[in-house]
Tab-separated table of C-alpha atoms and ligand atoms in Angstrom:
chain	number	residue	atom	x	y	z
A	77	MET	CA	154.698	85.783	175.608
A	78	GLY	CA	151.630	84.625	177.551
A	79	ASP	CA	148.315	83.063	176.610
A	80	ASP	CA	147.470	85.824	174.212
A	81	TYR	CA	150.174	84.732	171.807
A	82	THR	CA	148.839	84.136	168.336
A	83	SER	CA	150.961	82.875	165.517
A	84	PRO	CA	151.076	84.874	162.285
A	85	GLN	CA	149.042	82.101	160.663
A	86	ASP	CA	146.245	82.416	163.225
A	87	ASN	CA	146.257	86.139	162.652
A	88	ALA	CA	145.899	85.723	158.931
A	89	ILE	CA	142.990	83.323	159.324
A	90	LEU	CA	141.229	85.560	161.837
A	91	THR	CA	141.706	88.522	159.546
A	92	ILE	CA	140.301	86.559	156.644
A	93	LEU	CA	137.237	85.484	158.620
A	94	ARG	CA	136.541	88.949	159.968
A	95	THR	CA	137.086	90.577	156.606
A	96	SER	CA	134.927	88.052	154.776
A	97	GLU	CA	132.102	88.987	157.113
A	98	GLU	CA	132.593	92.692	156.481
A	99	VAL	CA	132.601	92.089	152.735
A	100	ASN	CA	129.276	90.294	153.082
A	101	ASN	CA	127.676	93.429	154.505
A	102	LEU	CA	128.457	95.453	151.401
A	103	LYS	CA	125.969	95.586	148.548
A	104	ASP	CA	127.301	97.224	145.427
A	105	VAL	CA	129.908	95.432	143.337
A	106	ASP	CA	132.327	98.398	143.261
A	107	THR	CA	132.398	98.716	147.036
A	108	ILE	CA	132.958	94.974	147.325
A	109	LEU	CA	135.883	95.088	144.866
A	110	ASP	CA	137.352	98.048	146.739
A	111	LYS	CA	137.225	96.190	150.045
A	112	ILE	CA	138.562	92.890	148.690
A	113	LEU	CA	141.483	94.567	146.960
A	114	PHE	CA	142.264	96.707	149.985
A	115	GLU	CA	142.269	93.766	152.403
A	116	SER	CA	144.293	91.552	150.057
A	117	ARG	CA	146.859	94.302	149.704
A	118	ARG	CA	146.952	94.721	153.457
A	119	LEU	CA	147.492	90.991	154.005
A	120	SER	CA	150.383	90.973	151.531
A	121	ASN	CA	151.671	94.530	152.072
A	122	ALA	CA	151.225	95.240	148.369
A	123	ASP	CA	151.550	98.782	147.048
A	124	ALA	CA	149.026	98.387	144.247
A	125	GLY	CA	146.573	96.042	142.589
A	126	SER	CA	143.696	95.672	140.206
A	127	ILE	CA	140.719	93.430	139.597
A	128	PHE	CA	139.413	92.240	136.235
A	129	LEU	CA	135.949	90.681	135.902
A	130	VAL	CA	134.973	88.084	133.326
A	131	GLU	CA	132.463	89.137	130.701
A	132	LYS	CA	131.920	86.807	127.771
A	133	ASN	CA	135.451	85.810	126.686
A	134	SER	CA	137.237	88.833	128.096
A	135	LEU	CA	138.595	90.226	131.306
A	136	ILE	CA	137.118	93.667	131.878
A	137	PHE	CA	139.269	96.067	133.877
A	138	SER	CA	137.054	96.769	136.892
A	139	TYR	CA	139.003	98.193	139.839
A	140	VAL	CA	142.403	99.630	140.704
A	141	GLN	CA	144.276	100.872	143.754
A	142	ASN	CA	147.784	102.273	143.850
A	143	ASP	CA	149.222	103.903	146.981
A	144	THR	CA	152.079	105.482	145.030
A	145	LEU	CA	149.950	107.038	142.280
A	146	PHE	CA	146.521	107.776	143.831
A	147	LYS	CA	145.644	108.911	147.298
A	148	GLY	CA	142.871	108.086	149.747
A	149	GLU	CA	139.171	108.436	149.077
A	150	SER	CA	139.402	111.299	146.599
A	151	ALA	CA	137.648	110.917	143.255
A	152	ASN	CA	139.769	109.065	140.738
A	153	ALA	CA	139.230	108.815	136.985
A	154	ALA	CA	141.514	105.748	136.797
A	155	LEU	CA	138.703	103.689	138.363
A	156	TYR	CA	136.584	104.194	135.256
A	157	GLN	CA	139.165	103.205	132.637
A	158	ASN	CA	137.455	101.116	130.053
A	159	PHE	CA	139.470	98.275	128.569
A	160	ALA	CA	139.329	94.519	128.157
A	161	ILE	CA	141.974	91.809	127.872
A	162	PRO	CA	141.221	88.528	126.080
A	163	ILE	CA	141.324	85.326	128.117
A	164	SER	CA	144.408	83.944	126.425
A	165	GLU	CA	147.924	82.902	127.357
A	166	GLN	CA	149.515	86.053	125.951
A	167	SER	CA	148.885	88.233	129.007
A	168	ILE	CA	149.536	87.506	132.673
A	169	VAL	CA	145.917	87.975	133.763
A	170	GLY	CA	144.675	86.047	130.708
A	171	TYR	CA	147.023	83.174	131.502
A	172	VAL	CA	145.819	83.022	135.109
A	173	ALA	CA	142.184	83.091	133.965
A	174	LYS	CA	142.897	80.287	131.527
A	175	THR	CA	144.931	78.039	133.832
A	176	ARG	CA	142.928	78.984	136.956
A	177	GLN	CA	146.159	78.786	138.947
A	178	ALA	CA	147.694	81.560	141.014
A	179	LEU	CA	150.917	82.884	139.522
A	180	THR	CA	153.809	84.543	141.331
A	181	ILE	CA	156.308	86.743	139.533
A	182	ASP	CA	159.295	88.243	141.337
A	183	ASP	CA	160.216	90.767	138.657
A	184	ALA	CA	157.899	91.540	135.766
A	185	TYR	CA	160.866	92.829	133.731
A	186	GLU	CA	162.838	89.584	134.061
A	187	LEU	CA	160.369	87.041	132.713
A	188	ASP	CA	161.756	83.807	131.319
A	189	ALA	CA	161.551	84.002	127.523
A	190	THR	CA	160.003	80.520	127.323
A	191	LEU	CA	156.842	81.632	129.150
A	192	PRO	CA	153.784	82.025	126.895
A	193	PHE	CA	152.851	85.440	128.336
A	194	SER	CA	154.681	88.736	128.463
A	195	PHE	CA	154.369	91.756	130.713
A	196	ASN	CA	152.576	94.724	129.169
A	197	LYS	CA	154.770	97.727	129.983
A	198	SER	CA	152.400	100.365	128.621
A	199	PHE	CA	150.866	101.237	132.011
A	200	ASP	CA	154.321	101.730	133.583
A	201	GLU	CA	155.435	103.774	130.592
A	202	LYS	CA	152.420	106.079	130.810
A	203	SER	CA	152.442	106.496	134.594
A	204	GLY	CA	156.140	106.302	135.468
A	205	TYR	CA	155.329	103.466	137.858
A	206	ARG	CA	157.799	100.567	138.167
A	207	THR	CA	156.084	97.185	138.491
A	208	THR	CA	158.302	94.525	140.072
A	209	SER	CA	156.667	91.668	142.010
A	210	MET	CA	153.206	90.350	141.156
A	211	LEU	CA	150.794	87.892	142.678
A	212	THR	CA	147.956	87.106	140.256
A	213	ILE	CA	145.039	85.035	141.512
A	214	PRO	CA	141.950	83.605	139.784
A	215	LEU	CA	138.663	84.544	141.463
A	216	ILE	CA	136.577	81.398	141.478
A	217	ALA	CA	133.080	81.193	142.962
A	218	GLN	CA	130.789	78.252	143.585
A	219	GLU	CA	130.453	75.526	140.958
A	220	SER	CA	133.934	76.541	139.727
A	221	ARG	CA	132.628	79.669	138.009
A	222	LEU	CA	135.470	82.001	137.092
A	223	VAL	CA	134.417	85.489	138.224
A	224	GLY	CA	137.625	87.332	137.445
A	225	VAL	CA	141.295	87.800	138.257
A	226	MET	CA	142.974	89.851	140.970
A	227	GLN	CA	146.488	91.119	140.500
A	228	LEU	CA	148.530	92.379	143.463
A	229	ILE	CA	151.609	94.441	142.636
A	230	ASN	CA	154.837	95.289	144.472
A	231	ALA	CA	154.891	93.639	147.865
A	232	LYS	CA	156.911	95.843	150.224
A	233	ASN	CA	159.198	95.042	153.117
A	234	ASP	CA	159.327	97.069	156.339
A	235	MET	CA	161.631	99.572	154.677
A	236	GLY	CA	159.125	100.191	151.861
A	237	LYS	CA	161.290	98.411	149.318
A	238	SER	CA	159.687	96.163	146.685
A	239	VAL	CA	160.239	92.491	147.434
A	240	PRO	CA	158.820	89.185	146.163
A	241	PHE	CA	155.466	88.071	147.644
A	242	SER	CA	155.891	85.970	150.793
A	243	ASP	CA	154.887	82.329	151.090
A	244	GLU	CA	152.310	83.431	153.605
A	245	ALA	CA	150.669	85.766	151.097
A	246	LYS	CA	150.729	83.028	148.464
A	247	THR	CA	148.953	80.679	150.885
A	248	TYR	CA	146.363	82.914	152.510
A	249	ILE	CA	145.252	85.356	149.854
A	250	PRO	CA	143.859	82.655	147.550
A	251	LEU	CA	141.839	81.366	150.539
A	252	PHE	CA	140.417	84.800	151.177
A	253	CYS	CA	139.674	85.143	147.471
A	254	ASN	CA	137.444	82.070	147.470
A	255	ASN	CA	135.078	83.786	149.883
A	256	ALA	CA	135.513	87.088	148.130
A	257	SER	CA	134.464	85.646	144.764
A	258	VAL	CA	131.084	84.689	146.147
A	259	ALA	CA	130.616	88.220	147.445
A	260	ILE	CA	131.561	89.666	144.055
A	261	GLU	CA	128.928	87.541	142.328
A	262	ARG	CA	126.341	88.753	144.809
A	263	GLY	CA	127.358	92.374	144.186
A	264	ILE	CA	127.030	91.875	140.432
A	265	MET	CA	123.587	90.370	140.978
A	266	ASN	CA	122.474	93.319	143.107
A	267	ARG	CA	123.538	95.769	140.423
A	268	GLU	CA	121.832	93.741	137.688
A	269	LEU	CA	118.646	93.361	139.679
A	270	ILE	CA	118.378	97.116	140.009
A	271	LEU	CA	119.178	97.637	136.338
A	272	ARG	CA	116.440	95.211	135.386
A	273	MET	CA	113.982	96.951	137.682
A	274	MET	CA	114.832	100.271	136.067
A	275	GLN	CA	114.451	98.798	132.618
A	276	MET	CA	110.817	98.154	133.453
A	277	ALA	CA	110.451	101.885	134.010
A	278	GLU	CA	112.719	103.183	131.290
A	279	LEU	CA	113.346	100.656	128.566
A	280	ARG	CA	109.862	101.213	127.251
A	281	ASP	CA	111.441	104.321	125.847
A	282	PRO	CA	113.742	102.998	123.086
A	283	THR	CA	116.230	105.868	123.493
A	284	GLU	CA	116.690	105.090	127.181
A	285	THR	CA	118.993	102.367	128.539
A	286	GLY	CA	120.478	101.299	131.822
A	287	ALA	CA	123.470	103.492	131.032
A	288	HIS	CA	121.790	106.647	132.404
A	289	VAL	CA	121.054	104.875	135.649
A	290	GLN	CA	124.636	103.578	135.964
A	291	ARG	CA	126.049	107.026	135.262
A	292	VAL	CA	123.819	108.748	137.802
A	293	GLY	CA	124.767	106.113	140.403
A	294	ALA	CA	128.488	106.572	139.776
A	295	PHE	CA	128.297	110.409	139.639
A	296	CYS	CA	126.522	110.410	142.998
A	297	ALA	CA	129.048	108.048	144.619
A	298	GLU	CA	131.951	110.243	143.476
A	299	ILE	CA	130.295	113.516	144.505
A	300	TYR	CA	129.528	112.066	147.928
A	301	GLY	CA	133.109	110.776	148.325
A	302	THR	CA	134.471	114.280	147.782
A	303	TRP	CA	131.794	115.919	149.935
A	304	ALA	CA	132.543	113.550	152.823
A	305	SER	CA	136.356	113.789	152.371
A	306	ARG	CA	136.069	117.568	152.737
A	307	ARG	CA	134.473	116.913	156.102
A	308	LYS	CA	137.177	114.396	157.072
A	309	TYR	CA	134.755	111.503	157.467
A	310	SER	CA	136.495	108.190	158.138
A	311	ALA	CA	137.362	105.989	155.158
A	312	LYS	CA	134.908	103.409	156.488
A	313	ASP	CA	132.004	105.882	156.665
A	314	ILE	CA	132.795	107.225	153.213
A	315	LYS	CA	132.807	103.724	151.731
A	316	ARG	CA	129.518	102.881	153.408
A	317	GLY	CA	127.904	106.096	152.221
A	318	ARG	CA	129.141	105.543	148.668
A	319	ASP	CA	127.914	101.951	148.695
A	320	ASN	CA	124.362	102.908	149.643
A	321	LEU	CA	124.252	106.028	147.506
A	322	ARG	CA	125.396	104.238	144.366
A	323	LEU	CA	122.473	101.821	144.435
A	324	ALA	CA	119.897	104.227	145.882
A	325	ALA	CA	120.645	106.787	143.159
A	326	MET	CA	120.180	104.147	140.467
A	327	LEU	CA	116.592	103.881	141.705
A	328	HIS	CA	115.814	107.618	141.605
A	329	ASP	CA	113.178	107.328	138.880
A	330	VAL	CA	111.739	103.965	139.905
A	331	GLY	CA	108.345	105.716	140.281
A	332	LYS	CA	108.231	106.171	136.501
A	333	VAL	CA	106.925	102.567	136.300
A	334	GLY	CA	103.598	104.159	137.165
A	335	ILE	CA	103.621	106.660	134.276
A	336	SER	CA	102.071	105.790	130.906
A	337	ASP	CA	104.170	105.468	127.752
A	338	THR	CA	102.124	108.124	125.989
A	339	ILE	CA	103.397	110.696	128.476
A	340	LEU	CA	106.950	109.359	128.955
A	341	LYS	CA	107.648	109.079	125.225
A	342	LYS	CA	105.877	112.212	124.101
A	343	PRO	CA	108.150	113.814	121.512
A	344	GLY	CA	107.289	117.419	122.370
A	345	LYS	CA	106.446	119.584	125.360
A	346	LEU	CA	104.110	118.188	128.011
A	347	ASN	CA	100.886	120.020	128.827
A	348	ASP	CA	100.138	120.988	132.446
A	349	GLU	CA	98.045	117.930	133.133
A	350	GLU	CA	100.688	115.559	131.739
A	351	PHE	CA	103.431	117.251	133.754
A	352	ALA	CA	101.289	117.008	136.891
A	353	THR	CA	101.148	113.241	136.303
A	354	ILE	CA	104.921	113.025	135.762
A	355	LYS	CA	105.543	114.827	139.037
A	356	MET	CA	103.864	111.960	140.879
A	357	HIS	CA	106.792	109.652	140.015
A	358	THR	CA	108.576	111.049	143.077
A	359	LEU	CA	105.898	110.145	145.610
A	360	TRP	CA	105.034	106.824	143.939
A	361	GLY	CA	108.700	105.871	143.908
A	362	ALA	CA	109.196	106.816	147.563
A	363	ARG	CA	106.243	104.702	148.633
A	364	LEU	CA	107.892	101.584	147.211
A	365	PHE	CA	110.319	101.776	150.130
A	366	LYS	CA	107.652	101.570	152.791
A	367	ASN	CA	109.214	98.687	154.688
A	368	GLN	CA	112.436	100.423	155.538
A	369	THR	CA	114.784	97.904	157.056
A	370	SER	CA	118.126	99.393	156.067
A	371	GLU	CA	120.109	102.518	155.377
A	372	LEU	CA	119.778	101.650	151.685
A	373	ASP	CA	115.960	101.682	151.924
A	374	ARG	CA	115.971	105.004	153.735
A	375	MET	CA	118.310	106.599	151.229
A	376	SER	CA	116.388	105.177	148.255
A	377	MET	CA	113.178	106.645	149.666
A	378	GLU	CA	114.746	110.070	150.246
A	379	ILE	CA	116.203	110.190	146.751
A	380	ALA	CA	113.065	109.004	144.966
A	381	LEU	CA	111.018	111.532	146.928
A	382	CYS	CA	113.275	114.591	146.875
A	383	HIS	CA	115.402	114.479	143.691
A	384	HIS	CA	113.227	117.190	142.054
A	385	GLU	CA	113.143	119.506	145.070
A	386	LYS	CA	115.115	122.731	144.589
A	387	PHE	CA	117.692	124.183	146.982
A	388	GLY	CA	116.066	127.644	146.816
A	389	GLY	CA	112.554	126.169	147.046
A	390	GLY	CA	109.916	125.732	144.341
A	391	GLY	CA	110.574	122.098	143.402
A	392	TYR	CA	108.243	119.116	143.790
A	393	PRO	CA	106.549	117.040	145.176
A	394	GLY	CA	106.647	119.144	148.358
A	395	VAL	CA	106.326	116.239	150.743
A	396	ALA	CA	108.662	115.865	153.720
A	397	PRO	CA	110.205	112.399	154.121
A	398	ALA	CA	108.247	111.919	157.365
A	399	ASP	CA	104.915	112.490	155.557
A	400	VAL	CA	105.364	110.025	152.710
A	401	TRP	CA	103.079	107.444	154.259
A	402	LYS	CA	100.080	109.776	154.733
A	403	SER	CA	97.781	108.337	152.083
A	404	ASP	CA	96.034	111.635	151.322
A	405	GLU	CA	99.329	113.503	150.906
A	406	GLN	CA	99.322	115.508	147.657
A	407	GLY	CA	102.376	117.656	148.259
A	408	THR	CA	101.973	121.343	148.952
A	409	THR	CA	105.071	122.671	150.663
A	410	PRO	CA	108.305	122.397	148.660
A	411	LEU	CA	111.377	121.703	150.770
A	412	SER	CA	114.462	123.903	150.550
A	413	GLY	CA	118.115	124.090	151.609
A	414	GLU	CA	119.364	121.432	153.966
A	415	ASP	CA	115.823	120.223	154.679
A	416	ILE	CA	116.327	118.377	151.390
A	417	PRO	CA	118.250	115.231	152.351
A	418	LEU	CA	121.885	115.314	151.166
A	419	PRO	CA	121.559	112.203	148.953
A	420	ALA	CA	118.719	113.908	147.056
A	421	ARG	CA	120.679	117.182	146.697
A	422	ILE	CA	123.514	115.182	145.188
A	423	CYS	CA	121.223	113.193	142.903
A	424	ALA	CA	119.535	116.366	141.614
A	425	VAL	CA	122.832	117.636	140.171
A	426	ALA	CA	123.833	114.223	138.791
A	427	ASP	CA	120.430	113.532	137.214
A	428	VAL	CA	119.920	116.943	135.625
A	429	TYR	CA	123.476	117.016	134.266
A	430	ASP	CA	122.946	113.612	132.678
A	431	ALA	CA	119.528	114.603	131.274
A	432	LEU	CA	121.117	117.732	129.780
A	433	ALA	CA	124.082	115.880	128.278
A	434	SER	CA	121.949	113.030	126.846
A	435	PRO	CA	119.293	112.869	124.133
A	436	ARG	CA	115.684	112.772	125.339
A	437	SER	CA	112.469	112.199	123.416
A	438	TYR	CA	111.915	115.929	123.800
A	439	LYS	CA	115.464	117.312	123.309
A	440	ASP	CA	118.894	116.778	121.739
A	441	PRO	CA	122.018	116.376	123.919
A	442	PHE	CA	123.673	119.640	124.955
A	443	PRO	CA	127.465	120.210	124.764
A	444	ASP	CA	129.464	120.209	128.026
A	445	GLU	CA	129.783	123.985	128.281
A	446	LYS	CA	126.043	124.458	128.000
A	447	CYS	CA	125.393	121.735	130.643
A	448	LEU	CA	127.922	123.201	133.069
A	449	GLY	CA	126.593	126.686	132.361
A	450	ILE	CA	123.086	125.603	133.372
A	451	LEU	CA	124.363	123.988	136.616
A	452	GLU	CA	126.330	127.154	137.366
A	453	LYS	CA	123.406	129.475	136.654
A	454	ASP	CA	121.055	127.414	138.809
A	455	ALA	CA	123.456	126.902	141.747
A	456	GLY	CA	121.695	128.268	144.826
A	457	THR	CA	118.233	128.313	143.212
A	458	HIS	CA	117.869	124.754	141.888
A	459	PHE	CA	121.049	123.160	143.220
A	460	ASP	CA	123.093	123.079	146.413
A	461	PRO	CA	126.021	125.353	145.417
A	462	GLU	CA	128.623	123.187	147.149
A	463	ILE	CA	127.483	120.144	145.136
A	464	VAL	CA	127.835	122.126	141.888
A	465	GLU	CA	131.311	123.239	142.999
A	466	ILE	CA	132.319	119.625	143.686
A	467	PHE	CA	130.887	118.576	140.326
A	468	HIS	CA	133.228	121.068	138.610
A	469	GLU	CA	136.167	119.960	140.744
A	470	ILE	CA	135.794	116.301	139.729
A	471	PHE	CA	134.678	116.879	136.148
A	472	ASP	CA	137.528	114.700	134.787
A	473	VAL	CA	136.069	111.790	136.767
A	474	ILE	CA	132.543	112.647	135.550
A	475	LYS	CA	133.813	112.471	131.966
A	476	ALA	CA	135.526	109.110	132.607
A	477	ILE	CA	132.216	107.777	133.943
A	478	ARG	CA	130.410	109.022	130.834
A	479	ASP	CA	132.967	107.183	128.683
A	480	LYS	CA	132.561	103.987	130.645
A	481	TYR	CA	128.751	103.895	130.615
A	482	LYS	CA	127.866	104.932	127.086
A	483	GLU	CA	124.506	104.222	125.461
A	484	THR	CA	124.804	101.024	123.478
A	485	PRO	CA	122.851	101.219	120.211
A	486	LYS	CA	119.908	98.834	119.988
A	487	GLU	CA	119.972	96.135	117.293
B	268	LIG	P1	114.363	113.738	132.600
B	268	LIG	O1	114.258	113.813	131.121
B	268	LIG	O2	115.274	112.678	133.115
B	268	LIG	O3	114.846	115.122	133.157
B	268	LIG	C1	115.275	115.251	134.502
B	268	LIG	C2	115.440	116.697	134.853
B	268	LIG	O4	116.505	117.276	134.087
B	268	LIG	C3	114.231	117.571	134.554
B	268	LIG	O5	113.273	117.515	135.610
B	268	LIG	C4	114.866	118.960	134.480
B	268	LIG	O6	115.109	119.473	135.776
B	268	LIG	C5	116.204	118.663	133.844
B	268	LIG	N1	116.130	118.903	132.386
B	268	LIG	C6	115.884	117.999	131.403
B	268	LIG	N2	115.938	118.590	130.193
B	268	LIG	C7	116.242	119.905	130.404
B	268	LIG	C8	116.468	121.033	129.548
B	268	LIG	O7	116.358	120.937	128.316
B	268	LIG	N3	116.787	122.237	130.155
B	268	LIG	C9	116.892	122.359	131.503
B	268	LIG	N4	117.236	123.541	132.042
B	268	LIG	N5	116.687	121.298	132.355
B	268	LIG	C10	116.371	120.101	131.807
B	268	LIG	P2	111.743	117.876	135.298
B	268	LIG	O8	111.652	119.091	134.456
B	268	LIG	O9	111.035	117.902	136.601
B	268	LIG	O10	111.221	116.659	134.434
B	268	LIG	C11	111.051	115.366	135.003
B	268	LIG	C12	110.790	114.365	133.921
B	268	LIG	O11	109.595	114.750	133.228
B	268	LIG	C13	111.859	114.298	132.832
B	268	LIG	O12	112.924	113.491	133.249
B	268	LIG	C14	111.053	113.720	131.676
B	268	LIG	O13	110.864	112.315	131.847
B	268	LIG	C15	109.717	114.400	131.849
B	268	LIG	N6	109.655	115.644	131.055
B	268	LIG	C16	109.925	116.901	131.462
B	268	LIG	N7	109.703	117.793	130.475
B	268	LIG	C17	109.285	117.090	129.406
B	268	LIG	C18	108.884	117.445	128.058
B	268	LIG	O14	108.879	118.592	127.647
B	268	LIG	N8	108.500	116.421	127.234
B	268	LIG	C19	108.488	115.120	127.661
B	268	LIG	N9	108.120	114.173	126.804
B	268	LIG	N10	108.873	114.759	128.917
B	268	LIG	C20	109.255	115.721	129.768
B	269	LIG	C1	113.782	109.049	130.840
B	269	LIG	O1	113.042	108.094	131.100
B	269	LIG	O2	113.702	109.680	129.774
B	269	LIG	C2	114.847	109.518	131.781
B	269	LIG	C3	114.931	108.955	133.129
B	269	LIG	C4	115.778	109.936	133.904
B	269	LIG	O3	116.336	110.840	133.345
B	269	LIG	O4	115.922	109.840	135.086
B	270	LIG	C1	125.796	112.146	155.645
B	270	LIG	O1	126.658	111.279	155.551
B	270	LIG	O2	125.930	113.138	156.411
B	270	LIG	C2	124.510	112.071	154.889
B	270	LIG	C3	124.328	110.777	154.170
B	270	LIG	C4	123.077	110.134	154.683
B	270	LIG	O3	121.986	110.677	154.469
B	270	LIG	O4	123.177	109.074	155.325
B	271	LIG	FE1	112.889	112.048	138.175
B	272	LIG	FE1	116.886	110.380	135.744
């Protein structure tokens, strides 16, 4: 061993510092949770894990990874499971949230009967998974705010056998989690900022909520993940693409802030003049991203501009991304095929599907078969056929997303 010797401890600290920096470059809360869970599992050699986030007095299930049950970057309905656990001593995660102390369990099936909490076997029973060791850590941000709880499951030894979590894992992962919690709060803020911005455009319509925007963002991220996996993109590139696309797609209709309520909320069909005004939401939205400083800005501009272009031509506004800043641009030449940026081709399918499946001031929701039938019929003319094919392939995930982000009735 020469000068380049580093102790395992140094390695762990370097990994934590490097990873914390990477986490800080991510923007959307889901991508941040994915990265934090992945790196924590890598540091502890854990097979699985999940993250719960605090909302009011509950822990909301928010992220899961499991190398035994789910593979790679492919779309996964388990991510969108929708359940909450009370912050109380009865459950392991609730206990950790309440005590704010990390908790190590060597075998979830051999808990001391005097402990206040018990292990909920229902997930194992449903999935056939066998949970053994657990490391459950409170996620605490600045000013001692409890953000959530991370649970790592089944540490493995070199032979792949489940073993208790090491002392090293118990020491270093909570340190990493302190930094991670701050990043999670920032990711939540980014998502909420965008939702609030979209409420300015959409909440004027009482039937419209942030749920549509969240669904379109999640549909797009999942479609892109499958599209990019088919092309064998690296996990890192896929995650980055999903991160940007999720937020950019949430902003697809940001240009509707410029459209009057009388048009947006009109109960019946629009006349030609009104529809001509509506069409301008694409160009007005795109121009909000004039000072492009990031990939996210570029993608947001492309989506706002091109989400109503059609794959076979004939969509609107008919302005190429390079011409957005020409002030006299009216839009004359619809784009087609792969001249329409990929993020916009993806968003077109996600947005139209959601418009079809949801109530609008001018229409009732359509049943699934009718929605899918319309996508099918218009593949090649309106939509990129490969995107429609992927949409079918991951329809179980699409449905899980719809369940997670339902319209909440207004008081
Ligand atoms: P939106 O309601 O979010 O609809 C987005 C897109 O979904 C529409 O783009 C269209 O491609 C598709 N879509 C929505 N409903 C249907 C449907 O019943 N059948 C089919 N085949 N496709 C549907 P489009 O047409 O460019 O409209 C853009 C926006 O203009 C709409 O966003 C909505 O805000 C407004 N809009 C369009 N038509 C009407 C209308 O008849 N009445 C009112 N009040 N608004 C309309
Ligand atoms: C609406 O404002 O009615 C819908 C916004 C959208 O579908 O994108
Ligand atoms: C791609 O990954 O090939 C397209 C996504 C993007 O526009 O950056
Ligand atoms: Fe639109
Ligand atoms: Fe929309």
